[in-house]
Amino acid sequence: MSETFGQALRRLRGNRSLRDVAELASCGKSYVSYLESGERSPTTDIAATLDRALGGEGLLVALAQQRPGTGVLDQVDSLQRGLSEALAAGPMTEAGLDEWDFTVARHGRATRYRPEGELLPELVSDFQDLRLLLNHRHPAAARKTLTIAAARLAGLMALTLLKLGDDRSRAWWRTGRAAASAAEDRATLSWIYAQEAYERYYSGDLFGAVELAARAQHLAGGLPCVGPALAAPLEARAHAVLGAREESAAALHAAETALERLPATEQIGSAFGYSESQLRFHSGNAWTHLGETTRAAEEHARALELYPATDRTDRALIRLDQAMCLATDGDPAGAAALATQTVVGLPDQHRSSLIIYRARDVAAKVPEARAVTEVRVLREVLALPAAERGGNSEDREGD
């Protein structure tokens, strides 16, 4: 591609006057002249407008993204973006909609085994492509499908940022709710409220977590979907932290009912699903907070039987709940040792903010035992940068 933007614009203008082209692009003729001479650089919007008006077929858009002196890889990126924009302007096919359904579902499954730091860049890239599509007109049914995809991707973006400890997640919850509302999709809106309730829970806003979990269940109505199955156990956990045993037990009963009603196709290992393994984990967590360690131990054991070894995050959180139960039962050394083993045994990229948050809860549970060696080691491990908390993560990959 040897032409500059200005040269391509002059060629595509042909016999049209500068004034004619300026009117097509809703800008001044002097500005068009400056673009042709290279004295001004086009904005993305003006390049797209000129490209459509002059039949550039994406050429002007691609050239606008180049800058003098850019290397071949920069040109590769520019070409890719230009082609994506050109394809986004075309009609949306059934195959294209199916591809987006698959893409969103794939990301949902990936949350169960991939570290958040790896998942985030791919989410960003796919969201950029989806945004291009949403900038164009589509039939009502196709636009609804794309908007639901946007809502679900926004929820995944928020969830990923939450696990990374980044409060940008809050803005993405709002975006997801807006998209789900625009698509009039109660199931997706319920799911987003349920996931957002987790952020409130982990930030310490327990009453807010209960409110959003209740909202998720209300929105679903009688619809058998993931939202209530996800929200009810979170409500139980929040009530448990607040010491409200009866409310917690009632929410756990609602969770059992919601899971029973959930179609088998949604009882899966995915951010968009909910399974018995998760319910056992969440139930065990609620009983842990209530101090009923015998009931908690039964749920922990069943959860670890059901969870695959690849689901490192939830298995680690279950182990930390077991450590908390040891502390409650008067074994601070055993609690600290198990918590330390759990944190150090995770590859660095899986030591998310949620893991460290819960491990610190264990450390805080035994303040009177500061002299115990195991407790001191746990506190030292939690104070270290991630890269120094253990040995070579590759050596631990198969543990």
Tab-separated table of C-alpha atoms in Angstrom, residues 3-397:
chain	number	residue	atom	x	y	z
A	3	GLU	CA	-0.483	5.598	-1.404
A	4	THR	CA	-0.845	8.097	1.392
A	5	PHE	CA	-4.286	9.069	2.655
A	6	GLY	CA	-4.094	12.362	0.752
A	7	GLN	CA	-3.118	10.684	-2.513
A	8	ALA	CA	-5.910	8.125	-2.223
A	9	LEU	CA	-8.422	10.878	-1.406
A	10	ARG	CA	-7.373	12.893	-4.462
A	11	ARG	CA	-7.649	9.830	-6.707
A	12	LEU	CA	-11.069	8.829	-5.361
A	13	ARG	CA	-12.317	12.433	-5.642
A	14	GLY	CA	-11.804	12.259	-9.387
A	15	ASN	CA	-13.627	15.106	-11.186
A	16	ARG	CA	-15.546	16.195	-8.108
A	17	SER	CA	-14.706	19.645	-6.776
A	18	LEU	CA	-13.344	20.204	-3.293
A	19	ARG	CA	-16.656	21.855	-2.430
A	20	ASP	CA	-18.636	18.792	-3.572
A	21	VAL	CA	-16.535	16.469	-1.441
A	22	ALA	CA	-16.703	18.851	1.530
A	23	GLU	CA	-20.508	18.820	1.345
A	24	LEU	CA	-20.544	15.017	1.261
A	25	ALA	CA	-18.394	14.916	4.393
A	26	SER	CA	-20.049	17.912	6.118
A	27	CYS	CA	-16.754	19.755	6.495
A	28	GLY	CA	-14.995	22.751	4.928
A	29	LYS	CA	-13.365	22.584	1.481
A	30	SER	CA	-10.136	23.930	2.943
A	31	TYR	CA	-10.051	20.986	5.302
A	32	VAL	CA	-10.395	18.580	2.346
A	33	SER	CA	-7.564	20.420	0.609
A	34	TYR	CA	-5.362	20.108	3.698
A	35	LEU	CA	-6.120	16.392	3.865
A	36	GLU	CA	-5.059	15.928	0.246
A	37	SER	CA	-1.839	17.860	0.754
A	38	GLY	CA	-1.019	16.012	3.955
A	39	GLU	CA	-1.061	19.186	6.058
A	40	ARG	CA	-3.815	17.736	8.242
A	41	SER	CA	-4.457	14.214	9.471
A	42	PRO	CA	-7.998	12.827	9.229
A	43	THR	CA	-10.000	11.739	12.255
A	44	THR	CA	-11.416	8.219	12.286
A	45	ASP	CA	-14.938	9.557	11.753
A	46	ILE	CA	-14.063	11.840	8.831
A	47	ALA	CA	-12.046	9.045	7.181
A	48	ALA	CA	-15.031	6.688	7.464
A	49	THR	CA	-17.406	9.345	6.103
A	50	LEU	CA	-15.170	10.119	3.122
A	51	ASP	CA	-14.624	6.419	2.482
A	52	ARG	CA	-18.376	5.783	2.280
A	53	ALA	CA	-19.038	8.891	0.197
A	54	LEU	CA	-16.303	8.149	-2.358
A	55	GLY	CA	-16.603	4.352	-2.474
A	56	GLY	CA	-13.227	3.704	-0.892
A	57	GLU	CA	-14.236	0.226	0.324
A	58	GLY	CA	-12.277	0.661	3.554
A	59	LEU	CA	-9.109	2.026	1.938
A	60	LEU	CA	-9.360	5.530	3.404
A	61	VAL	CA	-10.145	4.127	6.846
A	62	ALA	CA	-7.070	1.885	6.733
A	63	LEU	CA	-4.803	4.682	5.463
A	64	ALA	CA	-6.077	7.075	8.126
A	65	GLN	CA	-4.852	4.666	10.781
A	66	GLN	CA	-1.319	4.732	9.372
A	67	ARG	CA	1.234	7.347	10.291
A	68	PRO	CA	4.449	8.198	8.457
A	69	GLY	CA	7.246	5.879	9.409
A	70	THR	CA	5.067	3.069	10.756
A	71	GLY	CA	6.489	-0.414	10.437
A	72	VAL	CA	5.010	-3.352	8.630
A	73	LEU	CA	3.362	-4.747	11.780
A	74	ASP	CA	1.652	-1.406	12.362
A	75	GLN	CA	0.375	-1.609	8.804
A	76	VAL	CA	-0.870	-5.134	9.516
A	77	ASP	CA	-2.875	-3.765	12.445
A	78	SER	CA	-4.246	-0.936	10.321
A	79	LEU	CA	-5.324	-3.307	7.564
A	80	GLN	CA	-7.027	-5.580	10.077
A	81	ARG	CA	-8.949	-2.695	11.626
A	82	GLY	CA	-9.962	-1.385	8.218
A	83	LEU	CA	-11.218	-4.788	7.124
A	84	SER	CA	-13.124	-5.247	10.394
A	85	GLU	CA	-14.857	-1.917	9.853
A	86	ALA	CA	-15.734	-2.816	6.277
A	87	LEU	CA	-17.180	-6.187	7.337
A	88	ALA	CA	-19.126	-4.601	10.185
A	89	ALA	CA	-20.894	-2.348	7.694
A	90	GLY	CA	-22.308	-5.334	5.818
A	91	PRO	CA	-25.542	-7.248	6.541
A	92	MET	CA	-25.639	-9.451	9.669
A	93	THR	CA	-26.127	-13.105	8.727
A	94	GLU	CA	-27.429	-16.015	10.800
A	95	ALA	CA	-23.937	-17.505	10.699
A	96	GLY	CA	-22.541	-14.252	12.068
A	97	LEU	CA	-25.042	-14.222	14.937
A	98	ASP	CA	-24.262	-17.873	15.743
A	99	GLU	CA	-20.573	-16.978	15.819
A	100	TRP	CA	-21.217	-14.281	18.410
A	101	ASP	CA	-23.262	-16.675	20.544
A	102	PHE	CA	-20.357	-19.132	20.418
A	103	THR	CA	-17.789	-16.427	21.232
A	104	VAL	CA	-19.671	-15.225	24.297
A	105	ALA	CA	-20.267	-18.787	25.530
A	106	ARG	CA	-16.575	-19.623	25.022
A	107	HIS	CA	-15.523	-16.672	27.179
A	108	GLY	CA	-18.008	-17.748	29.839
A	109	ARG	CA	-16.462	-21.227	29.989
A	110	ALA	CA	-12.952	-19.768	30.051
A	111	THR	CA	-13.661	-17.949	33.319
A	112	ARG	CA	-13.628	-21.339	35.063
A	113	TYR	CA	-10.040	-22.232	34.160
A	114	ARG	CA	-8.158	-19.277	32.644
A	115	PRO	CA	-6.457	-16.571	34.719
A	116	GLU	CA	-8.124	-13.175	34.517
A	117	GLY	CA	-5.004	-11.464	33.193
A	118	GLU	CA	-5.064	-13.697	30.106
A	119	LEU	CA	-8.799	-13.408	29.552
A	120	LEU	CA	-9.065	-9.618	29.746
A	121	PRO	CA	-7.206	-8.723	26.488
A	122	GLU	CA	-9.340	-11.160	24.497
A	123	LEU	CA	-12.523	-9.732	25.969
A	124	VAL	CA	-11.373	-6.237	25.013
A	125	SER	CA	-10.638	-7.289	21.418
A	126	ASP	CA	-13.970	-9.015	20.943
A	127	PHE	CA	-15.833	-6.122	22.513
A	128	GLN	CA	-14.186	-3.741	20.045
A	129	ASP	CA	-15.440	-5.868	17.147
A	130	LEU	CA	-18.924	-6.036	18.641
A	131	ARG	CA	-19.006	-2.271	19.102
A	132	LEU	CA	-18.262	-1.840	15.388
A	133	LEU	CA	-21.256	-4.006	14.552
A	134	LEU	CA	-23.549	-2.111	16.897
A	135	ASN	CA	-22.631	1.166	15.189
A	136	HIS	CA	-24.544	0.003	12.091
A	137	ARG	CA	-28.205	-0.647	11.376
A	138	HIS	CA	-29.531	-4.199	11.647
A	139	PRO	CA	-32.972	-5.856	11.562
A	140	ALA	CA	-34.654	-5.783	14.972
A	141	ALA	CA	-34.085	-9.477	15.734
A	142	ALA	CA	-30.393	-9.331	14.821
A	143	ARG	CA	-29.852	-6.165	16.816
A	144	LYS	CA	-31.497	-7.740	19.860
A	145	THR	CA	-29.162	-10.745	19.621
A	146	LEU	CA	-26.118	-8.481	19.331
A	147	THR	CA	-27.288	-6.332	22.238
A	148	ILE	CA	-27.710	-9.404	24.444
A	149	ALA	CA	-24.182	-10.463	23.445
A	150	ALA	CA	-22.975	-6.996	24.482
A	151	ALA	CA	-24.748	-7.287	27.845
A	152	ARG	CA	-23.207	-10.670	28.556
A	153	LEU	CA	-19.726	-9.577	27.461
A	154	ALA	CA	-20.059	-6.468	29.645
A	155	GLY	CA	-20.908	-8.724	32.577
A	156	LEU	CA	-17.848	-10.862	31.875
A	157	MET	CA	-15.710	-7.724	31.632
A	158	ALA	CA	-16.990	-6.562	35.018
A	159	LEU	CA	-16.474	-9.987	36.562
A	160	THR	CA	-12.921	-10.211	35.232
A	161	LEU	CA	-12.048	-6.738	36.513
A	162	LEU	CA	-13.589	-7.609	39.885
A	163	LYS	CA	-11.344	-10.661	40.206
A	164	LEU	CA	-8.366	-8.478	39.299
A	165	GLY	CA	-9.336	-6.053	42.072
A	166	ASP	CA	-10.039	-3.194	39.643
A	167	ASP	CA	-13.033	-0.981	40.486
A	168	ARG	CA	-13.651	-0.208	36.804
A	169	SER	CA	-15.904	-3.239	37.127
A	170	ARG	CA	-18.654	-0.998	38.522
A	171	ALA	CA	-18.980	0.970	35.301
A	172	TRP	CA	-19.183	-2.280	33.336
A	173	TRP	CA	-22.033	-3.559	35.496
A	174	ARG	CA	-23.944	-0.403	34.536
A	175	THR	CA	-23.169	-0.950	30.864
A	176	GLY	CA	-24.316	-4.563	31.080
A	177	ARG	CA	-27.569	-3.623	32.802
A	178	ALA	CA	-28.259	-0.940	30.190
A	179	ALA	CA	-27.678	-3.395	27.331
A	180	ALA	CA	-29.814	-6.134	28.904
A	181	SER	CA	-32.602	-3.614	29.530
A	182	ALA	CA	-32.399	-2.353	25.948
A	183	ALA	CA	-32.762	-5.940	24.720
A	184	GLU	CA	-35.617	-6.547	27.200
A	185	ASP	CA	-33.885	-9.738	28.313
A	186	ARG	CA	-34.946	-10.495	31.909
A	187	ALA	CA	-32.732	-13.579	32.212
A	188	THR	CA	-29.576	-11.674	31.306
A	189	LEU	CA	-30.520	-8.704	33.488
A	190	SER	CA	-31.133	-11.069	36.418
A	191	TRP	CA	-27.742	-12.703	35.810
A	192	ILE	CA	-25.957	-9.330	35.793
A	193	TYR	CA	-27.581	-8.260	39.073
A	194	ALA	CA	-26.589	-11.596	40.622
A	195	GLN	CA	-22.980	-11.194	39.504
A	196	GLU	CA	-22.886	-7.579	40.666
A	197	ALA	CA	-24.119	-8.714	44.082
A	198	TYR	CA	-20.808	-10.578	44.405
A	199	GLU	CA	-18.900	-7.318	44.007
A	200	ARG	CA	-20.920	-5.749	46.810
A	201	TYR	CA	-20.309	-8.825	48.943
A	202	TYR	CA	-16.537	-8.821	48.478
A	203	SER	CA	-16.327	-5.061	48.999
A	204	GLY	CA	-18.016	-5.465	52.399
A	205	ASP	CA	-21.375	-3.961	51.410
A	206	LEU	CA	-23.403	-6.868	52.764
A	207	PHE	CA	-26.770	-5.101	52.797
A	208	GLY	CA	-26.143	-3.975	49.215
A	209	ALA	CA	-25.294	-7.564	48.268
A	210	VAL	CA	-28.576	-8.808	49.759
A	211	GLU	CA	-30.502	-6.074	47.938
A	212	LEU	CA	-29.004	-6.871	44.533
A	213	ALA	CA	-29.377	-10.630	45.055
A	214	ALA	CA	-33.050	-10.107	45.875
A	215	ARG	CA	-33.402	-7.908	42.798
A	216	ALA	CA	-31.920	-10.657	40.618
A	217	GLN	CA	-34.447	-13.170	41.929
A	218	HIS	CA	-37.347	-10.752	41.535
A	219	LEU	CA	-36.446	-9.912	37.931
A	220	ALA	CA	-36.366	-13.565	36.965
A	221	GLY	CA	-39.891	-14.061	38.261
A	222	GLY	CA	-40.760	-17.671	37.595
A	223	LEU	CA	-38.206	-17.975	34.792
A	224	PRO	CA	-35.884	-20.971	35.308
A	225	CYS	CA	-32.564	-19.241	34.625
A	226	VAL	CA	-29.104	-18.799	36.116
A	227	GLY	CA	-29.761	-15.451	37.824
A	228	PRO	CA	-31.756	-16.739	40.830
A	229	ALA	CA	-29.618	-19.885	41.117
A	230	LEU	CA	-26.562	-17.645	41.410
A	231	ALA	CA	-28.174	-14.947	43.554
A	232	ALA	CA	-29.860	-17.008	46.282
A	233	PRO	CA	-26.661	-18.612	47.654
A	234	LEU	CA	-24.913	-15.236	47.572
A	235	GLU	CA	-27.778	-13.822	49.610
A	236	ALA	CA	-27.321	-16.727	52.047
A	237	ARG	CA	-23.611	-15.964	52.396
A	238	ALA	CA	-24.260	-12.271	53.068
A	239	HIS	CA	-26.885	-13.101	55.706
A	240	ALA	CA	-24.435	-15.560	57.258
A	241	VAL	CA	-21.722	-12.911	57.610
A	242	LEU	CA	-24.333	-10.685	59.253
A	243	GLY	CA	-25.163	-13.518	61.662
A	244	ALA	CA	-28.741	-13.936	60.416
A	245	ARG	CA	-29.020	-17.722	60.535
A	246	GLU	CA	-32.715	-18.094	59.695
A	247	GLU	CA	-32.467	-15.763	56.689
A	248	SER	CA	-29.343	-17.568	55.510
A	249	ALA	CA	-30.980	-20.995	55.793
A	250	ALA	CA	-34.050	-19.736	53.904
A	251	ALA	CA	-31.860	-18.391	51.099
A	252	LEU	CA	-30.000	-21.707	50.875
A	253	HIS	CA	-33.357	-23.488	50.520
A	254	ALA	CA	-34.266	-21.068	47.711
A	255	ALA	CA	-30.905	-21.834	46.095
A	256	GLU	CA	-31.572	-25.583	46.147
A	257	THR	CA	-34.971	-24.972	44.506
A	258	ALA	CA	-33.501	-22.657	41.870
A	259	LEU	CA	-30.835	-25.216	40.963
A	260	GLU	CA	-33.414	-27.996	40.677
A	261	ARG	CA	-35.426	-25.863	38.235
A	262	LEU	CA	-32.398	-24.889	36.164
A	263	PRO	CA	-32.181	-26.671	32.782
A	264	ALA	CA	-29.339	-29.188	32.512
A	265	THR	CA	-27.868	-27.124	29.658
A	266	GLU	CA	-27.225	-24.315	32.152
A	267	GLN	CA	-25.839	-26.492	34.959
A	268	ILE	CA	-22.380	-26.121	33.486
A	269	GLY	CA	-18.909	-24.867	34.321
A	270	SER	CA	-19.296	-21.349	33.003
A	271	ALA	CA	-19.868	-17.810	34.226
A	272	PHE	CA	-23.236	-18.197	32.488
A	273	GLY	CA	-24.099	-21.408	34.320
A	274	TYR	CA	-24.513	-22.689	37.841
A	275	SER	CA	-23.883	-26.211	39.099
A	276	GLU	CA	-24.130	-28.385	42.175
A	277	SER	CA	-20.396	-28.005	42.781
A	278	GLN	CA	-20.850	-24.253	43.111
A	279	LEU	CA	-23.877	-24.616	45.376
A	280	ARG	CA	-21.962	-26.966	47.684
A	281	PHE	CA	-19.077	-24.468	47.800
A	282	HIS	CA	-21.386	-21.534	48.515
A	283	SER	CA	-23.414	-23.465	51.080
A	284	GLY	CA	-20.216	-24.493	52.834
A	285	ASN	CA	-19.108	-20.876	52.857
A	286	ALA	CA	-22.385	-19.781	54.464
A	287	TRP	CA	-22.143	-22.437	57.201
A	288	THR	CA	-18.487	-21.468	57.706
A	289	HIS	CA	-19.466	-17.869	58.398
A	290	LEU	CA	-22.201	-19.053	60.756
A	291	GLY	CA	-19.615	-21.084	62.685
A	292	GLU	CA	-21.401	-24.405	62.040
A	293	THR	CA	-18.239	-26.216	61.062
A	294	THR	CA	-19.656	-29.762	60.922
A	295	ARG	CA	-22.276	-28.812	58.315
A	296	ALA	CA	-19.676	-26.718	56.502
A	297	ALA	CA	-17.253	-29.676	56.357
A	298	GLU	CA	-19.899	-31.872	54.687
A	299	GLU	CA	-20.480	-29.254	51.985
A	300	HIS	CA	-16.734	-28.652	51.506
A	301	ALA	CA	-16.055	-32.346	51.003
A	302	ARG	CA	-18.840	-32.728	48.447
A	303	ALA	CA	-17.753	-29.587	46.593
A	304	LEU	CA	-14.155	-30.813	46.262
A	305	GLU	CA	-15.457	-34.146	44.908
A	306	LEU	CA	-17.446	-32.342	42.218
A	307	TYR	CA	-15.036	-29.596	41.131
A	308	PRO	CA	-12.563	-30.431	38.343
A	309	ALA	CA	-8.883	-29.901	39.126
A	310	THR	CA	-8.768	-27.164	36.478
A	311	ASP	CA	-11.099	-24.921	38.499
A	312	ARG	CA	-8.271	-23.569	40.627
A	313	THR	CA	-9.999	-20.469	42.001
A	314	ASP	CA	-13.043	-22.100	43.584
A	315	ARG	CA	-11.077	-25.104	44.850
A	316	ALA	CA	-8.651	-22.696	46.530
A	317	LEU	CA	-11.522	-20.745	48.094
A	318	ILE	CA	-12.979	-23.971	49.474
A	319	ARG	CA	-9.621	-24.831	51.035
A	320	LEU	CA	-9.518	-21.383	52.621
A	321	ASP	CA	-12.997	-21.981	54.053
A	322	GLN	CA	-11.691	-25.241	55.512
A	323	ALA	CA	-8.858	-23.247	57.055
A	324	MET	CA	-11.373	-20.820	58.526
A	325	CYS	CA	-13.256	-23.745	60.090
A	326	LEU	CA	-10.019	-24.995	61.655
A	327	ALA	CA	-9.520	-21.556	63.182
A	328	THR	CA	-13.093	-21.540	64.481
A	329	ASP	CA	-12.548	-24.970	66.045
A	330	GLY	CA	-9.476	-23.697	67.924
A	331	ASP	CA	-6.631	-24.863	65.655
A	332	PRO	CA	-4.890	-21.631	64.576
A	333	ALA	CA	-1.696	-23.412	63.535
A	334	GLY	CA	-3.583	-25.850	61.302
A	335	ALA	CA	-5.674	-23.012	59.865
A	336	ALA	CA	-2.628	-20.918	59.008
A	337	ALA	CA	-0.739	-23.874	57.554
A	338	LEU	CA	-3.623	-24.834	55.255
A	339	ALA	CA	-4.126	-21.219	54.134
A	340	THR	CA	-0.409	-20.830	53.399
A	341	GLN	CA	-0.312	-24.117	51.485
A	342	THR	CA	-3.350	-23.026	49.438
A	343	VAL	CA	-1.908	-19.647	48.443
A	344	VAL	CA	1.623	-20.880	47.757
A	345	GLY	CA	0.305	-23.895	45.854
A	346	LEU	CA	-1.419	-21.725	43.246
A	347	PRO	CA	0.416	-20.570	40.113
A	348	ASP	CA	1.120	-16.840	40.335
A	349	GLN	CA	-1.425	-15.916	37.655
A	350	HIS	CA	-4.222	-17.627	39.621
A	351	ARG	CA	-3.575	-15.751	42.867
A	352	SER	CA	-6.359	-13.278	42.280
A	353	SER	CA	-7.439	-10.517	44.628
A	354	LEU	CA	-10.305	-12.746	45.810
A	355	ILE	CA	-7.878	-15.453	46.932
A	356	ILE	CA	-5.700	-13.009	48.866
A	357	TYR	CA	-8.785	-11.334	50.337
A	358	ARG	CA	-10.054	-14.627	51.754
A	359	ALA	CA	-6.609	-15.726	52.976
A	360	ARG	CA	-6.345	-12.472	54.905
A	361	ASP	CA	-9.699	-13.293	56.514
A	362	VAL	CA	-8.119	-16.498	57.804
A	363	ALA	CA	-5.103	-14.597	59.142
A	364	ALA	CA	-7.412	-12.101	60.860
A	365	LYS	CA	-9.379	-14.936	62.475
A	366	VAL	CA	-6.443	-15.835	64.745
A	367	PRO	CA	-5.029	-12.492	65.994
A	368	GLU	CA	-4.365	-13.893	69.445
A	369	ALA	CA	-1.985	-16.478	68.025
A	370	ARG	CA	0.629	-14.151	66.546
A	371	ALA	CA	3.403	-16.150	68.193
A	372	VAL	CA	2.441	-19.352	66.415
A	373	THR	CA	4.994	-20.028	63.692
A	374	GLU	CA	2.404	-21.086	61.080
A	375	VAL	CA	0.416	-17.882	61.574
A	376	ARG	CA	3.546	-15.777	61.263
A	377	VAL	CA	4.479	-17.555	58.018
A	378	LEU	CA	0.992	-16.941	56.590
A	379	ARG	CA	1.203	-13.241	57.389
A	380	GLU	CA	4.633	-13.042	55.765
A	381	VAL	CA	3.396	-14.826	52.635
A	382	LEU	CA	0.432	-12.457	52.296
A	383	ALA	CA	2.740	-9.459	52.667
A	384	LEU	CA	5.035	-10.544	49.815
A	385	PRO	CA	4.646	-9.543	46.157
A	386	ALA	CA	2.938	-12.283	44.120
A	387	ALA	CA	6.156	-13.428	42.435
A	388	GLU	CA	7.804	-14.072	45.827
A	389	ARG	CA	5.004	-16.036	47.519
A	390	GLY	CA	6.264	-19.420	46.368
A	391	GLY	CA	8.558	-21.344	44.132
A	392	ASN	CA	8.436	-21.837	40.366
A	393	SER	CA	4.747	-21.786	39.360
A	394	GLU	CA	5.427	-24.196	36.482
A	395	ASP	CA	6.610	-26.804	38.998
A	396	ARG	CA	3.281	-26.540	40.791
A	397	GLU	CA	1.112	-26.711	37.688
